[in-house]
mmCIF file of C-alpha atoms in Angstrom:
data_model
loop_
_atom_site.group_PDB
_atom_site.id
_atom_site.type_symbol
_atom_site.label_atom_id
_atom_site.label_comp_id
_atom_site.label_asym_id
_atom_site.label_seq_id
_atom_site.Cartn_x
_atom_site.Cartn_y
_atom_site.Cartn_z
ATOM 1 C CA UNK V 29 28.752 -19.587 8.726
ATOM 2 C CA UNK V 30 31.276 -22.549 7.894
ATOM 3 C CA UNK V 31 33.080 -23.780 4.691
ATOM 4 C CA UNK V 32 30.856 -26.906 4.068
ATOM 5 C CA UNK V 33 28.485 -24.053 4.355
ATOM 6 C CA UNK V 34 29.340 -21.954 1.503
ATOM 7 C CA UNK V 35 30.000 -24.594 -0.454
ATOM 8 C CA UNK V 36 26.570 -26.281 -0.231
ATOM 9 C CA UNK V 37 24.139 -26.140 -3.514
ATOM 10 C CA UNK V 38 22.382 -22.650 -3.023
ATOM 11 C CA UNK V 39 19.193 -22.447 -1.975
ATOM 12 C CA UNK V 40 17.850 -20.241 -5.016
ATOM 13 C CA UNK V 41 18.096 -23.417 -7.308
ATOM 14 C CA UNK V 42 20.250 -22.038 -10.270
ATOM 15 C CA UNK V 43 22.760 -25.115 -9.332
ATOM 16 C CA UNK V 44 25.248 -23.160 -8.200
ATOM 17 C CA UNK V 45 27.533 -23.333 -5.127
ATOM 18 C CA UNK V 46 26.100 -20.583 -2.536
ATOM 19 C CA UNK V 47 29.537 -18.746 -2.281
ATOM 20 C CA UNK V 48 29.371 -18.549 -5.374
ATOM 21 C CA UNK V 49 25.726 -17.557 -6.172
ATOM 22 C CA UNK V 50 23.449 -15.511 -3.473
ATOM 23 C CA UNK V 51 26.382 -15.971 -1.169
ATOM 24 C CA UNK V 52 28.320 -14.447 -3.354
ATOM 25 C CA UNK V 53 29.555 -10.197 -2.844
ATOM 26 C CA UNK V 54 28.751 -9.642 -6.430
ATOM 27 C CA UNK V 55 25.423 -10.710 -5.433
ATOM 28 C CA UNK V 56 22.877 -8.232 -6.946
ATOM 29 C CA UNK V 57 21.139 -5.897 -4.994
ATOM 30 C CA UNK V 58 17.121 -4.058 -6.069
ATOM 31 C CA UNK V 59 18.705 -0.793 -6.066
ATOM 32 C CA UNK V 60 20.811 -1.800 -9.360
ATOM 33 C CA UNK V 61 17.259 -2.119 -11.512
ATOM 34 C CA UNK V 62 16.200 1.067 -12.949
ATOM 35 C CA UNK V 63 12.433 -0.455 -12.189
ATOM 36 C CA UNK V 64 13.315 0.007 -8.436
ATOM 37 C CA UNK V 65 8.963 -0.119 -7.514
ATOM 38 C CA UNK V 66 8.557 -3.150 -9.179
ATOM 39 C CA UNK V 67 11.323 -4.889 -8.127
ATOM 40 C CA UNK V 68 10.446 -3.670 -4.743
ATOM 41 C CA UNK V 69 6.763 -4.542 -4.349
ATOM 42 C CA UNK V 70 8.196 -8.145 -5.674
ATOM 43 C CA UNK V 71 10.310 -8.467 -3.112
ATOM 44 C CA UNK V 72 8.545 -6.770 -0.082
ATOM 45 C CA UNK V 73 7.456 -9.780 1.420
ATOM 46 C CA UNK V 74 10.135 -12.640 0.591
ATOM 47 C CA UNK V 75 12.015 -13.955 2.825
ATOM 48 C CA UNK V 76 12.267 -14.570 6.354
ATOM 49 C CA UNK V 77 12.353 -10.060 7.095
ATOM 50 C CA UNK V 78 9.969 -10.005 4.283
ATOM 51 C CA UNK V 79 7.692 -12.598 6.090
ATOM 52 C CA UNK V 80 8.016 -10.565 9.116
ATOM 53 C CA UNK V 81 7.274 -7.200 7.509
ATOM 54 C CA UNK V 82 3.987 -8.565 5.884
ATOM 55 C CA UNK V 83 2.876 -10.201 9.246
ATOM 56 C CA UNK V 84 3.461 -6.739 10.783
ATOM 57 C CA UNK V 85 1.508 -5.153 8.114
ATOM 58 C CA UNK V 86 -1.316 -7.377 8.858
ATOM 59 C CA UNK V 87 -1.660 -7.032 12.451
ATOM 60 C CA UNK V 88 -0.664 -3.144 12.189
ATOM 61 C CA UNK V 89 -3.861 -2.756 9.936
ATOM 62 C CA UNK V 90 -5.750 -4.883 11.744
ATOM 63 C CA UNK V 91 -5.342 -2.783 14.851
ATOM 64 C CA UNK V 92 -5.866 0.649 13.235
ATOM 65 C CA UNK V 93 -9.377 -0.169 12.794
ATOM 66 C CA UNK V 94 -9.545 -0.114 16.834
ATOM 67 C CA UNK V 95 -7.347 3.182 16.916
ATOM 68 C CA UNK V 96 -9.975 4.609 14.299
ATOM 69 C CA UNK V 97 -12.621 4.192 17.177
ATOM 70 C CA UNK V 98 -10.587 5.280 20.164
ATOM 71 C CA UNK V 99 -10.059 8.808 17.939
ATOM 72 C CA UNK V 100 -13.797 8.761 17.262
ATOM 73 C CA UNK V 101 -14.943 8.130 20.606
ATOM 74 C CA UNK V 102 -12.587 10.933 22.169
ATOM 75 C CA UNK V 103 -14.065 13.289 19.131
ATOM 76 C CA UNK V 104 -17.817 12.627 20.516
ATOM 77 C CA UNK V 105 -16.637 13.290 23.825
ATOM 78 C CA UNK V 106 -14.727 16.485 23.707
ATOM 79 C CA UNK V 107 -17.538 18.066 21.218
ATOM 80 C CA UNK V 108 -20.551 16.680 23.430
ATOM 81 C CA UNK V 109 -19.051 18.204 25.784
ATOM 82 C CA UNK V 110 -19.457 21.448 24.242
ATOM 83 C CA UNK V 111 -23.051 21.169 23.440
ATOM 84 C CA UNK V 112 -21.521 20.885 19.350
ATOM 85 C CA UNK V 113 -21.423 18.652 16.339
ATOM 86 C CA UNK V 114 -18.895 17.619 13.739
ATOM 87 C CA UNK V 115 -18.777 18.947 10.598
ATOM 88 C CA UNK V 116 -16.720 16.193 8.917
ATOM 89 C CA UNK V 117 -18.033 14.952 5.995
ATOM 90 C CA UNK V 118 -16.970 12.661 2.697
ATOM 91 C CA UNK V 119 -15.809 15.023 -0.090
ATOM 92 C CA UNK V 120 -14.661 17.634 2.235
ATOM 93 C CA UNK V 121 -10.731 17.534 1.883
ATOM 94 C CA UNK V 122 -9.689 21.324 3.004
ATOM 95 C CA UNK V 123 -7.638 19.647 5.854
ATOM 96 C CA UNK V 124 -5.988 17.376 3.164
ATOM 97 C CA UNK V 125 -3.710 20.799 2.302
ATOM 98 C CA UNK V 126 -2.377 19.977 5.843
ATOM 99 C CA UNK V 127 1.356 18.803 6.367
ATOM 100 C CA UNK V 128 0.826 15.505 7.627
ATOM 101 C CA UNK V 129 3.492 13.709 9.035
ATOM 102 C CA UNK V 130 3.242 9.694 9.579
ATOM 103 C CA UNK V 131 5.303 7.341 11.493
ATOM 104 C CA UNK V 132 7.657 4.547 9.015
ATOM 105 C CA UNK V 133 4.763 1.961 10.933
ATOM 106 C CA UNK V 134 2.012 3.767 9.553
ATOM 107 C CA UNK V 135 3.564 4.588 6.246
ATOM 108 C CA UNK V 136 4.302 0.656 5.501
ATOM 109 C CA UNK V 137 0.953 0.049 6.407
ATOM 110 C CA UNK V 138 0.183 2.706 3.240
ATOM 111 C CA UNK V 139 1.990 0.732 1.288
ATOM 112 C CA UNK V 140 1.108 -2.650 1.786
ATOM 113 C CA UNK V 141 -2.410 -1.038 0.831
ATOM 114 C CA UNK V 142 -1.350 -0.182 -2.106
ATOM 115 C CA UNK V 143 0.496 -3.402 -3.024
ATOM 116 C CA UNK V 144 -2.774 -4.894 -3.073
ATOM 117 C CA UNK V 145 -4.513 -2.360 -5.290
ATOM 118 C CA UNK V 146 -3.198 -1.459 -8.176
ATOM 119 C CA UNK V 147 -5.674 1.358 -9.508
ATOM 120 C CA UNK V 148 -4.405 3.515 -5.815
ATOM 121 C CA UNK V 149 -0.868 2.432 -6.696
ATOM 122 C CA UNK V 150 -0.901 3.528 -9.962
ATOM 123 C CA UNK V 151 -2.713 6.718 -9.203
ATOM 124 C CA UNK V 152 -0.227 7.547 -6.484
ATOM 125 C CA UNK V 153 2.898 7.100 -8.650
ATOM 126 C CA UNK V 154 0.918 8.995 -11.035
ATOM 127 C CA UNK V 155 -0.015 12.208 -8.881
ATOM 128 C CA UNK V 156 3.305 12.266 -6.775
ATOM 129 C CA UNK V 157 5.024 14.105 -8.934
ATOM 130 C CA UNK V 158 2.838 16.467 -9.799
ATOM 131 C CA UNK V 159 2.695 17.132 -6.075
ATOM 132 C CA UNK V 160 6.639 16.597 -5.065
ATOM 133 C CA UNK V 161 7.551 19.485 -7.692
ATOM 134 C CA UNK V 162 4.756 21.953 -5.779
ATOM 135 C CA UNK V 163 6.149 21.254 -2.326
ATOM 136 C CA UNK V 164 9.524 21.638 -4.322
ATOM 137 C CA UNK V 165 8.505 24.997 -5.626
ATOM 138 C CA UNK V 166 6.992 25.884 -2.554
ATOM 139 C CA UNK V 167 10.003 26.041 -0.260
ATOM 140 C CA UNK V 168 10.361 22.204 0.795
ATOM 141 C CA UNK V 169 9.267 23.716 4.327
ATOM 142 C CA UNK V 170 9.830 19.838 5.980
ATOM 143 C CA UNK V 171 12.620 17.802 4.548
ATOM 144 C CA UNK V 172 14.251 15.772 7.423
ATOM 145 C CA UNK V 173 12.506 12.753 9.188
ATOM 146 C CA UNK V 174 12.171 12.975 12.993
ATOM 147 C CA UNK V 175 12.025 10.357 15.800
ATOM 148 C CA UNK V 176 9.465 10.855 18.596
ATOM 149 C CA UNK V 177 12.112 12.538 20.612
ATOM 150 C CA UNK V 178 13.165 14.848 18.542
ATOM 151 C CA UNK V 179 9.482 15.976 17.817
ATOM 152 C CA UNK V 180 9.183 16.518 21.417
ATOM 153 C CA UNK V 181 12.561 18.486 21.885
ATOM 154 C CA UNK V 182 11.839 20.588 18.984
ATOM 155 C CA UNK V 183 8.519 21.647 20.599
ATOM 156 C CA UNK V 184 9.864 22.095 24.034
ATOM 157 C CA UNK V 185 12.311 24.709 22.450
ATOM 158 C CA UNK V 186 10.176 28.531 22.104
ATOM 159 C CA UNK V 187 12.521 29.171 18.364
ATOM 160 C CA UNK V 188 12.102 25.847 16.737
ATOM 161 C CA UNK V 189 8.174 25.713 17.780
ATOM 162 C CA UNK V 190 7.576 28.891 15.881
ATOM 163 C CA UNK V 191 9.649 28.022 13.239
ATOM 164 C CA UNK V 192 7.954 24.721 12.938
ATOM 165 C CA UNK V 193 4.427 26.288 13.213
ATOM 166 C CA UNK V 194 5.362 29.251 10.966
ATOM 167 C CA UNK V 195 6.542 26.486 8.154
ATOM 168 C CA UNK V 196 3.357 24.417 9.195
ATOM 169 C CA UNK V 197 0.989 27.936 8.739
ATOM 170 C CA UNK V 198 3.244 28.589 5.577
ATOM 171 C CA UNK V 199 2.228 25.235 3.739
ATOM 172 C CA UNK V 200 -0.757 25.083 4.131
ATOM 173 C CA UNK V 201 -1.826 28.519 2.789
ATOM 174 C CA UNK V 202 0.035 26.922 -0.664
ATOM 175 C CA UNK V 203 -3.298 25.185 -0.984
ATOM 176 C CA UNK V 204 -1.210 21.427 -2.087
ATOM 177 C CA UNK V 205 -3.706 19.007 -2.432
ATOM 178 C CA UNK V 206 -2.742 15.679 -0.986
ATOM 179 C CA UNK V 207 -1.664 13.084 -4.099
ATOM 180 C CA UNK V 208 -3.554 10.236 -2.497
ATOM 181 C CA UNK V 209 -6.875 12.504 -3.255
ATOM 182 C CA UNK V 210 -9.325 11.203 -5.451
ATOM 183 C CA UNK V 211 -12.256 13.129 -6.570
ATOM 184 C CA UNK V 212 -11.647 14.765 -2.993
ATOM 185 C CA UNK V 213 -11.821 11.876 -1.038
ATOM 186 C CA UNK V 214 -8.986 10.333 0.702
ATOM 187 C CA UNK V 215 -7.975 7.259 -1.160
ATOM 188 C CA UNK V 216 -6.478 5.540 1.758
ATOM 189 C CA UNK V 217 -9.027 6.309 4.671
ATOM 190 C CA UNK V 218 -9.319 2.520 6.068
ATOM 191 C CA UNK V 219 -4.768 3.162 6.613
ATOM 192 C CA UNK V 220 -5.122 6.656 6.905
ATOM 193 C CA UNK V 221 -2.373 8.203 9.468
ATOM 194 C CA UNK V 222 -4.386 8.700 12.985
ATOM 195 C CA UNK V 223 -3.205 12.667 12.423
ATOM 196 C CA UNK V 224 -5.739 12.560 9.774
ATOM 197 C CA UNK V 225 -8.114 10.699 11.973
ATOM 198 C CA UNK V 226 -8.018 13.167 14.777
ATOM 199 C CA UNK V 227 -8.699 15.920 13.653
ATOM 200 C CA UNK V 228 -12.074 17.401 13.149
ATOM 201 C CA UNK V 229 -14.154 21.000 13.319
ATOM 202 C CA UNK V 230 -17.618 21.828 14.874
ATOM 203 C CA UNK V 231 -17.624 25.361 12.368
ATOM 204 C CA UNK V 232 -18.855 25.151 8.815
ATOM 205 C CA UNK V 233 -16.181 23.325 6.481
ATOM 206 C CA UNK V 234 -15.943 26.039 3.929
ATOM 207 C CA UNK V 235 -14.262 27.544 7.006
ATOM 208 C CA UNK V 236 -11.324 25.588 6.958
ATOM 209 C CA UNK V 237 -10.456 26.716 3.319
ATOM 210 C CA UNK V 238 -7.390 27.713 3.305
ATOM 211 C CA UNK V 239 -7.858 30.797 0.753
ATOM 212 C CA UNK V 240 -10.533 32.268 3.629
ATOM 213 C CA UNK V 241 -8.648 33.189 6.299
ATOM 214 C CA UNK V 242 -10.574 35.545 7.714
ATOM 215 C CA UNK V 243 -12.518 32.621 9.134
ATOM 216 C CA UNK V 244 -9.848 30.962 10.771
ATOM 217 C CA UNK V 245 -9.667 32.751 14.051
ATOM 218 C CA UNK V 246 -13.030 31.634 14.886
ATOM 219 C CA UNK V 247 -13.077 27.705 13.710
ATOM 220 C CA UNK V 248 -13.733 25.343 16.782
ATOM 221 C CA UNK V 249 -11.110 22.647 15.750
ATOM 222 C CA UNK V 250 -10.260 19.507 18.061
ATOM 223 C CA UNK V 251 -7.799 17.121 17.917
ATOM 224 C CA UNK V 252 -8.628 13.718 19.560
ATOM 225 C CA UNK V 253 -5.291 11.836 18.731
ATOM 226 C CA UNK V 254 -2.614 10.413 21.392
ATOM 227 C CA UNK V 255 0.473 9.000 20.966
ATOM 228 C CA UNK V 256 -0.947 6.650 23.385
ATOM 229 C CA UNK V 257 -3.065 5.295 21.466
ATOM 230 C CA UNK V 258 -0.529 3.752 18.952
ATOM 231 C CA UNK V 259 -0.452 0.134 18.562
ATOM 232 C CA UNK V 260 0.929 -1.494 20.662
ATOM 233 C CA UNK V 261 3.374 -4.027 17.918
ATOM 234 C CA UNK V 262 7.125 -4.189 17.938
ATOM 235 C CA UNK V 263 8.604 -3.366 14.514
ATOM 236 C CA UNK V 264 9.504 -6.453 12.195
ATOM 237 C CA UNK V 265 13.144 -5.881 12.958
ATOM 238 C CA UNK V 266 14.609 -5.921 15.964
ATOM 239 C CA UNK V 267 11.600 -5.865 17.532
ATOM 240 C CA UNK V 268 11.845 -1.933 17.920
ATOM 241 C CA UNK V 269 9.627 0.198 19.181
ATOM 242 C CA UNK V 270 11.439 3.193 17.744
ATOM 243 C CA UNK V 271 9.020 5.677 16.024
ATOM 244 C CA UNK V 272 10.278 7.883 13.015
ATOM 245 C CA UNK V 273 7.941 10.594 11.631
ATOM 246 C CA UNK V 274 8.304 12.300 8.136
ATOM 247 C CA UNK V 275 6.468 13.793 5.810
ATOM 248 C CA UNK V 276 3.415 11.374 4.923
ATOM 249 C CA UNK V 277 3.810 11.222 0.730
ATOM 250 C CA UNK V 278 6.958 11.523 0.987
ATOM 251 C CA UNK V 279 7.969 8.735 2.952
ATOM 252 C CA UNK V 280 5.562 6.302 1.326
ATOM 253 C CA UNK V 281 7.499 7.190 -1.930
ATOM 254 C CA UNK V 282 10.663 6.825 -0.717
ATOM 255 C CA UNK V 283 9.426 2.992 0.873
ATOM 256 C CA UNK V 284 7.811 2.394 -2.774
ATOM 257 C CA UNK V 285 11.094 3.705 -4.338
ATOM 258 C CA UNK V 286 13.833 2.495 -2.079
ATOM 259 C CA UNK V 287 12.316 -0.748 -0.130
ATOM 260 C CA UNK V 288 13.615 -2.367 2.192
ATOM 261 C CA UNK V 289 16.914 -0.186 1.919
ATOM 262 C CA UNK V 290 14.808 3.241 2.629
ATOM 263 C CA UNK V 291 13.365 1.769 5.655
ATOM 264 C CA UNK V 292 16.974 0.409 6.938
ATOM 265 C CA UNK V 293 18.334 3.883 6.370
ATOM 266 C CA UNK V 294 14.855 5.551 8.147
ATOM 267 C CA UNK V 295 15.026 3.461 11.009
ATOM 268 C CA UNK V 296 19.005 3.764 11.772
ATOM 269 C CA UNK V 297 19.166 -0.106 11.225
ATOM 270 C CA UNK V 298 22.208 -0.906 9.396
ATOM 271 C CA UNK V 299 22.282 -4.254 9.140
ATOM 272 C CA UNK V 300 18.596 -4.973 8.015
ATOM 273 C CA UNK V 301 18.968 -4.341 4.418
ATOM 274 C CA UNK V 302 22.013 -6.736 4.814
ATOM 275 C CA UNK V 303 20.064 -9.635 5.999
ATOM 276 C CA UNK V 304 17.052 -8.987 3.674
ATOM 277 C CA UNK V 305 19.665 -8.880 0.758
ATOM 278 C CA UNK V 306 21.586 -12.439 1.878
ATOM 279 C CA UNK V 307 18.530 -14.212 2.250
ATOM 280 C CA UNK V 308 18.542 -16.973 -0.372
ATOM 281 C CA UNK V 309 14.932 -16.215 -1.232
ATOM 282 C CA UNK V 310 15.427 -12.400 -1.440
ATOM 283 C CA UNK V 311 18.234 -13.088 -4.559
ATOM 284 C CA UNK V 312 16.181 -15.697 -6.281
ATOM 285 C CA UNK V 313 13.077 -13.385 -6.486
ATOM 286 C CA UNK V 314 15.299 -10.866 -7.991
ATOM 287 C CA UNK V 315 16.967 -12.895 -10.328
ATOM 288 C CA UNK V 316 13.991 -14.067 -11.388
ATOM 289 C CA UNK V 317 12.718 -11.035 -11.968
ATOM 290 C CA UNK V 318 15.846 -9.595 -14.460
ATOM 291 C CA UNK V 319 15.768 -12.938 -16.391
ATOM 292 C CA UNK V 320 11.921 -11.810 -17.528
#
């Protein structure tokens, strides 16, 4: 930026020069605010990057029904070939105690959905701490986010694969309901992770209850989701096609509490937070929020 540029009037409307306002090294960041969730929501879709983020969420959520339809079609083909019938129905939440991984892209869609549904957001913020404490007491079996390649690599090594399988089983046996359940039903059904949509059973629903493990060996489950079904929409920063997965509820909470900073770290995009925070529109929104 030239000397003339930094001496221009700041675009945030403060009346000060850019170098002494949003261009200052002392410009505020959202992480300094105690009410980070509200502030991150306020600035989520501000500025150039924010608008790209919002457009990405709109396009991604518009594509999700197509993926769900593909999954459903595959499921029907799989069970029809066995002359069976899908048992899953609304109100059955036995599989909602499983470890569910989601990508940052899927978590962004969930957060976008929450931002437009106050009751749902409030419910999650109330139920998440209770869920998180139970997971922590259970040993915190899943902590680190994984890239798609990292997950594949772990699956190709016997010891790592067996360890992961053991953790998945151990977690399911703890019977910790997903914090996004409301009255036994998924509150984010229209934007649920694809792995959730991909699993169905044809045996009685009660056989999926982890409290009755003697049925597990007889349960007939089908997984219809494949990575190739994932929406072909580049990430809103750097047009990245990188997929990073993590424990869905924790990932969603991290985005709600950490905003762009959390996404930047998860995706390994160090400049994203910097580029977002130096946007005059974002800085103006932060100052307006703090002046209230």
